[in-house]
Amino acid sequence: MLNTYYKDLNKENKQFAVQRIASRIEVTEKIVKKVLESFNPLMEIQENRVVVNRNSYKRLVQEIHKKNTSI
């Protein structure tokens, strides 16, 4: 069950989430970090995986692509 917001994760888990999402979408970590801080989705780190709701992930990817194309 997802019950932790991005802003509530500890520093190491935040960095891990940013790295994993950036490598999966192939954008810079800087953009991913900005979007995660503004979007603040529910997520958890389980068994070295970032767990996010499917719909939240789709919206997150859309926001990342918007930021990536506007820069």
Short mmCIF file of N, CA and C in Angstrom, two decimals:
data_model
loop_
_atom_site.label_atom_id
_atom_site.label_comp_id
_atom_site.label_asym_id
_atom_site.label_seq_id
_atom_site.Cartn_x
_atom_site.Cartn_y
_atom_site.Cartn_z
N MET A 1 0.84 -1.18 0.00
CA MET A 1 0.00 0.00 0.00
C MET A 1 0.89 1.24 0.00
N LEU A 2 0.63 2.13 -0.91
CA LEU A 2 1.40 3.36 -0.98
C LEU A 2 0.89 4.34 0.06
N ASN A 3 1.77 4.78 0.93
CA ASN A 3 1.35 5.72 1.97
C ASN A 3 2.40 6.77 2.29
N THR A 4 3.42 6.93 1.44
CA THR A 4 4.47 7.89 1.68
C THR A 4 4.60 8.82 0.48
N TYR A 5 4.54 10.12 0.73
CA TYR A 5 4.74 11.09 -0.33
C TYR A 5 6.22 11.26 -0.62
N TYR A 6 6.53 11.74 -1.82
CA TYR A 6 7.93 11.94 -2.21
C TYR A 6 8.66 12.82 -1.21
N LYS A 7 8.02 13.90 -0.78
CA LYS A 7 8.67 14.84 0.14
C LYS A 7 8.95 14.22 1.50
N ASP A 8 8.25 13.15 1.86
CA ASP A 8 8.44 12.50 3.16
C ASP A 8 9.52 11.42 3.14
N LEU A 9 10.03 11.07 1.95
CA LEU A 9 11.10 10.08 1.87
C LEU A 9 12.40 10.66 2.44
N ASN A 10 13.28 9.78 2.90
CA ASN A 10 14.57 10.28 3.37
C ASN A 10 15.45 10.66 2.18
N LYS A 11 16.57 11.30 2.44
CA LYS A 11 17.40 11.85 1.39
C LYS A 11 17.91 10.78 0.43
N GLU A 12 18.32 9.63 0.96
CA GLU A 12 18.84 8.56 0.10
C GLU A 12 17.75 7.99 -0.81
N ASN A 13 16.56 7.81 -0.27
CA ASN A 13 15.46 7.27 -1.08
C ASN A 13 15.01 8.26 -2.14
N LYS A 14 15.04 9.56 -1.82
CA LYS A 14 14.70 10.57 -2.82
C LYS A 14 15.68 10.49 -3.98
N GLN A 15 16.96 10.43 -3.67
CA GLN A 15 17.98 10.38 -4.71
C GLN A 15 17.85 9.10 -5.54
N PHE A 16 17.57 7.99 -4.87
CA PHE A 16 17.38 6.72 -5.57
C PHE A 16 16.19 6.81 -6.53
N ALA A 17 15.09 7.38 -6.07
CA ALA A 17 13.90 7.52 -6.91
C ALA A 17 14.19 8.40 -8.13
N VAL A 18 14.87 9.49 -7.91
CA VAL A 18 15.20 10.40 -9.01
C VAL A 18 16.09 9.69 -10.03
N GLN A 19 17.09 8.96 -9.57
CA GLN A 19 17.99 8.26 -10.48
C GLN A 19 17.27 7.19 -11.28
N ARG A 20 16.44 6.40 -10.62
CA ARG A 20 15.74 5.31 -11.31
C ARG A 20 14.75 5.84 -12.35
N ILE A 21 14.00 6.88 -11.99
CA ILE A 21 13.01 7.43 -12.93
C ILE A 21 13.72 8.11 -14.10
N ALA A 22 14.80 8.83 -13.82
CA ALA A 22 15.54 9.51 -14.88
C ALA A 22 16.16 8.51 -15.86
N SER A 23 16.66 7.41 -15.34
CA SER A 23 17.26 6.42 -16.24
C SER A 23 16.19 5.69 -17.05
N ARG A 24 15.04 5.50 -16.48
CA ARG A 24 13.96 4.81 -17.19
C ARG A 24 13.38 5.67 -18.31
N ILE A 25 13.22 6.98 -18.06
CA ILE A 25 12.62 7.88 -19.04
C ILE A 25 13.68 8.50 -19.95
N GLU A 26 14.94 8.40 -19.54
CA GLU A 26 16.08 8.94 -20.29
C GLU A 26 16.03 10.46 -20.39
N VAL A 27 15.90 11.12 -19.24
CA VAL A 27 16.01 12.57 -19.14
C VAL A 27 16.97 12.85 -17.99
N THR A 28 17.31 14.12 -17.81
CA THR A 28 18.26 14.47 -16.76
C THR A 28 17.61 14.38 -15.38
N GLU A 29 18.42 14.12 -14.39
CA GLU A 29 17.93 13.99 -13.02
C GLU A 29 17.41 15.32 -12.50
N LYS A 30 17.96 16.41 -12.99
CA LYS A 30 17.53 17.74 -12.56
C LYS A 30 16.05 17.98 -12.88
N ILE A 31 15.63 17.60 -14.08
CA ILE A 31 14.24 17.78 -14.49
C ILE A 31 13.33 16.88 -13.66
N VAL A 32 13.73 15.64 -13.48
CA VAL A 32 12.92 14.69 -12.71
C VAL A 32 12.74 15.19 -11.28
N LYS A 33 13.81 15.69 -10.69
CA LYS A 33 13.74 16.18 -9.31
C LYS A 33 12.77 17.35 -9.19
N LYS A 34 12.83 18.29 -10.14
CA LYS A 34 11.92 19.44 -10.11
C LYS A 34 10.46 19.00 -10.20
N VAL A 35 10.18 18.08 -11.11
CA VAL A 35 8.81 17.62 -11.30
C VAL A 35 8.33 16.84 -10.09
N LEU A 36 9.18 15.98 -9.53
CA LEU A 36 8.79 15.22 -8.34
C LEU A 36 8.50 16.14 -7.16
N GLU A 37 9.29 17.19 -7.00
CA GLU A 37 9.06 18.12 -5.89
C GLU A 37 7.77 18.89 -6.07
N SER A 38 7.42 19.23 -7.30
CA SER A 38 6.17 19.97 -7.51
C SER A 38 4.96 19.04 -7.53
N PHE A 39 5.11 17.84 -8.06
CA PHE A 39 4.00 16.90 -8.19
C PHE A 39 3.75 16.14 -6.88
N ASN A 40 4.82 15.74 -6.19
CA ASN A 40 4.78 15.07 -4.89
C ASN A 40 3.85 13.85 -4.86
N PRO A 41 4.12 12.83 -5.70
CA PRO A 41 3.24 11.64 -5.74
C PRO A 41 3.49 10.70 -4.56
N LEU A 42 2.51 9.86 -4.29
CA LEU A 42 2.70 8.78 -3.33
C LEU A 42 3.64 7.75 -3.95
N MET A 43 4.66 7.34 -3.21
CA MET A 43 5.61 6.36 -3.72
C MET A 43 6.31 5.67 -2.57
N GLU A 44 6.88 4.54 -2.87
CA GLU A 44 7.67 3.80 -1.90
C GLU A 44 8.84 3.15 -2.61
N ILE A 45 9.87 2.82 -1.85
CA ILE A 45 11.01 2.08 -2.35
C ILE A 45 10.90 0.67 -1.77
N GLN A 46 10.71 -0.32 -2.63
CA GLN A 46 10.57 -1.71 -2.19
C GLN A 46 11.48 -2.58 -3.03
N GLU A 47 12.37 -3.32 -2.37
CA GLU A 47 13.27 -4.25 -3.03
C GLU A 47 14.00 -3.60 -4.20
N ASN A 48 14.58 -2.43 -3.97
CA ASN A 48 15.33 -1.66 -4.97
C ASN A 48 14.49 -1.30 -6.19
N ARG A 49 13.21 -1.05 -5.96
CA ARG A 49 12.31 -0.58 -7.01
C ARG A 49 11.51 0.61 -6.49
N VAL A 50 11.23 1.52 -7.39
CA VAL A 50 10.38 2.65 -7.07
C VAL A 50 8.96 2.25 -7.41
N VAL A 51 8.08 2.29 -6.42
CA VAL A 51 6.69 1.89 -6.60
C VAL A 51 5.82 3.14 -6.60
N VAL A 52 5.13 3.35 -7.72
CA VAL A 52 4.24 4.51 -7.88
C VAL A 52 2.97 4.01 -8.54
N ASN A 53 1.85 4.60 -8.19
CA ASN A 53 0.58 4.26 -8.82
C ASN A 53 0.69 4.47 -10.33
N ARG A 54 0.06 3.60 -11.10
CA ARG A 54 0.15 3.64 -12.56
C ARG A 54 -0.31 4.98 -13.13
N ASN A 55 -1.44 5.49 -12.67
CA ASN A 55 -1.95 6.76 -13.18
C ASN A 55 -1.07 7.93 -12.77
N SER A 56 -0.57 7.89 -11.56
CA SER A 56 0.34 8.94 -11.11
C SER A 56 1.62 8.93 -11.92
N TYR A 57 2.10 7.73 -12.25
CA TYR A 57 3.33 7.61 -13.05
C TYR A 57 3.12 8.19 -14.44
N LYS A 58 1.97 7.92 -15.04
CA LYS A 58 1.68 8.46 -16.38
C LYS A 58 1.65 9.99 -16.35
N ARG A 59 1.00 10.55 -15.34
CA ARG A 59 0.96 12.01 -15.21
C ARG A 59 2.34 12.58 -14.95
N LEU A 60 3.13 11.87 -14.16
CA LEU A 60 4.49 12.28 -13.86
C LEU A 60 5.33 12.31 -15.14
N VAL A 61 5.22 11.28 -15.94
CA VAL A 61 5.96 11.22 -17.20
C VAL A 61 5.54 12.34 -18.14
N GLN A 62 4.25 12.63 -18.20
CA GLN A 62 3.77 13.73 -19.04
C GLN A 62 4.36 15.06 -18.60
N GLU A 63 4.39 15.30 -17.29
CA GLU A 63 4.95 16.54 -16.77
C GLU A 63 6.46 16.63 -17.06
N ILE A 64 7.14 15.51 -16.94
CA ILE A 64 8.59 15.49 -17.21
C ILE A 64 8.85 15.81 -18.67
N HIS A 65 8.06 15.25 -19.57
CA HIS A 65 8.25 15.53 -20.99
C HIS A 65 7.92 16.99 -21.32
N LYS A 66 6.92 17.55 -20.65
CA LYS A 66 6.61 18.97 -20.85
C LYS A 66 7.78 19.84 -20.43
N LYS A 67 8.35 19.55 -19.27
CA LYS A 67 9.49 20.33 -18.77
C LYS A 67 10.71 20.12 -19.67
N ASN A 68 10.89 18.90 -20.16
CA ASN A 68 12.05 18.59 -20.97
C ASN A 68 11.99 19.32 -22.32
N THR A 69 10.81 19.43 -22.90
CA THR A 69 10.68 20.10 -24.19
C THR A 69 10.67 21.61 -24.05
N SER A 70 10.28 22.12 -22.88
CA SER A 70 10.25 23.58 -22.70
C SER A 70 11.63 24.16 -22.39
N ILE A 71 12.57 23.32 -22.00
CA ILE A 71 13.92 23.82 -21.66
C ILE A 71 14.79 23.88 -22.87
#
